[in-house]
C-alpha positions in Angstrom: -26.4 60.1 -17.7 -26.7 57.7 -20.5 -27.2 54.0 -20.2 -24.2 51.8 -21.0 -24.2 50.4 -24.5 -20.8 48.7 -24.4 -20.2 45.0 -25.1 -17.9 44.9 -22.1 -19.3 42.8 -19.2 -21.0 44.8 -16.5 -18.6 43.8 -13.7 -15.7 44.9 -15.8 -17.4 48.3 -16.4 -18.1 48.6 -12.7 -14.4 47.8 -12.0 -13.4 50.6 -14.4 -15.7 53.1 -12.6 -14.4 51.9 -9.3 -10.8 52.7 -10.3 -11.9 56.2 -11.2 -14.3 56.8 -8.3 -12.4 55.3 -5.4 -9.8 58.2 -5.0 -12.7 60.7 -5.1 -14.7 58.7 -2.5 -11.6 58.5 -0.2 -11.0 62.2 -0.5 -14.7 62.9 0.3 -14.5 60.6 3.3 -11.4 62.4 4.5 -13.1 65.8 4.2 -16.2 64.6 6.1 -14.2 62.8 8.9 -15.2 64.4 12.2 -18.1 66.3 10.7 -20.5 63.4 10.2 -22.3 61.1 12.7 -19.8 58.9 14.6 -18.8 55.9 12.5 -19.4 57.7 9.2 -18.6 58.3 6.4 -18.3 54.7 5.2 -16.9 53.7 1.8 -18.5 50.6 0.5 -16.4 48.7 -2.0 -17.6 45.2 -3.0 -17.3 45.0 -6.8 -16.4 41.3 -6.9 -19.0 39.8 -4.6 -21.8 42.3 -4.2 -21.4 44.3 -7.4 -21.5 47.8 -5.9 -19.3 50.7 -4.8 -20.3 53.9 -3.0 -20.2 56.1 0.1 -22.5 56.7 3.0 -22.1 60.1 4.6 -24.6 59.5 7.3 -27.7 57.4 7.8 -30.0 58.3 4.9 -27.3 60.0 2.8 -25.4 57.9 0.3 -24.4 57.4 -3.3 -24.0 53.9 -4.7 -23.1 52.5 -8.1 -24.4 49.1 -8.7 -25.4 46.5 -11.3 -29.1 46.3 -11.9 -30.4 43.7 -14.4 -28.5 44.6 -17.6 -27.1 48.0 -16.8 -25.1 50.1 -14.3 -27.1 52.5 -12.2 -26.5 55.1 -9.6 -28.6 55.0 -6.4 -28.8 58.4 -4.6 -30.1 58.1 -1.1 -31.2 61.3 0.6 -33.7 62.6 3.1 -36.5 64.9 2.1 -37.0 67.6 4.8 -40.2 69.7 5.1 -38.6 73.0 5.6 -40.8 75.1 3.3 -44.5 75.1 4.2 -45.5 76.8 0.9 -43.9 74.2 -1.3 -46.1 71.5 0.2 -49.3 73.5 0.6 -52.4 71.6 -0.5 -50.9 68.1 -0.1 -49.6 66.0 2.8 -45.8 65.7 3.1 -43.9 64.5 6.1 -40.4 65.7 7.1 -37.4 63.4 7.2 -38.8 61.2 4.5 -36.2 58.9 2.9 -35.9 59.2 -0.8 -34.0 56.8 -3.2 -33.4 58.1 -6.8 -32.1 55.7 -9.3 -30.8 56.5 -12.8 -28.4 54.9 -15.4 -24.7 55.6 -15.4 -22.1 55.0 -18.1 -18.4 54.3 -18.0 -18.0 57.1 -20.6 -18.8 59.7 -18.1 -16.1 62.4 -17.5 -14.5 62.8 -14.1 -16.4 66.1 -13.7 -19.7 64.3 -14.2 -18.7 61.8 -11.5 -17.8 64.7 -9.2 -21.2 66.2 -9.9 -22.9 63.0 -8.7 -20.9 63.2 -5.4 -21.8 66.9 -5.1 -25.5 65.9 -5.3 -25.3 63.8 -2.1 -23.1 66.3 -0.3 -25.4 69.1 -1.2 -28.3 67.2 0.2 -26.4 66.4 3.4 -25.6 70.1 3.8 -29.3 71.1 3.5 -30.4 69.1 6.5 -32.0 71.4 9.1 -30.0 72.1 12.3 -31.5 71.4 15.7 -32.2 74.7 17.5 -32.8 74.5 21.2 -34.8 77.3 22.7 -35.0 78.1 26.4 -36.7 80.7 28.6 -34.4 83.0 30.5 
């Protein structure tokens, strides 16, 4: 993603992204309805007062576009699971560690690039380990 270099004010750029992203967020929320934790997914849409738009699929899983200082950024919130012991060998790593990744975004992104951002949060949500209950017979 490239940083925004336009002379258009940031709120106006965020409104432009909102107009393109909101139908995608609504469709994603529709697809996850009934599959997520009760009360989720939640679409956050407060461009005028808060300066952000995004979606929370579950606690710890979300994608938000916001104004940060003099640029627009994407904040990808995921949970890092320890599901591969070899990957973390030799260093301490805890499971269910929250992770926030921030990178710049531009209004010049294509719709496919915006869908790729949404795919990153959904892929992370789909990777969470299932709870397996074992019992003796």
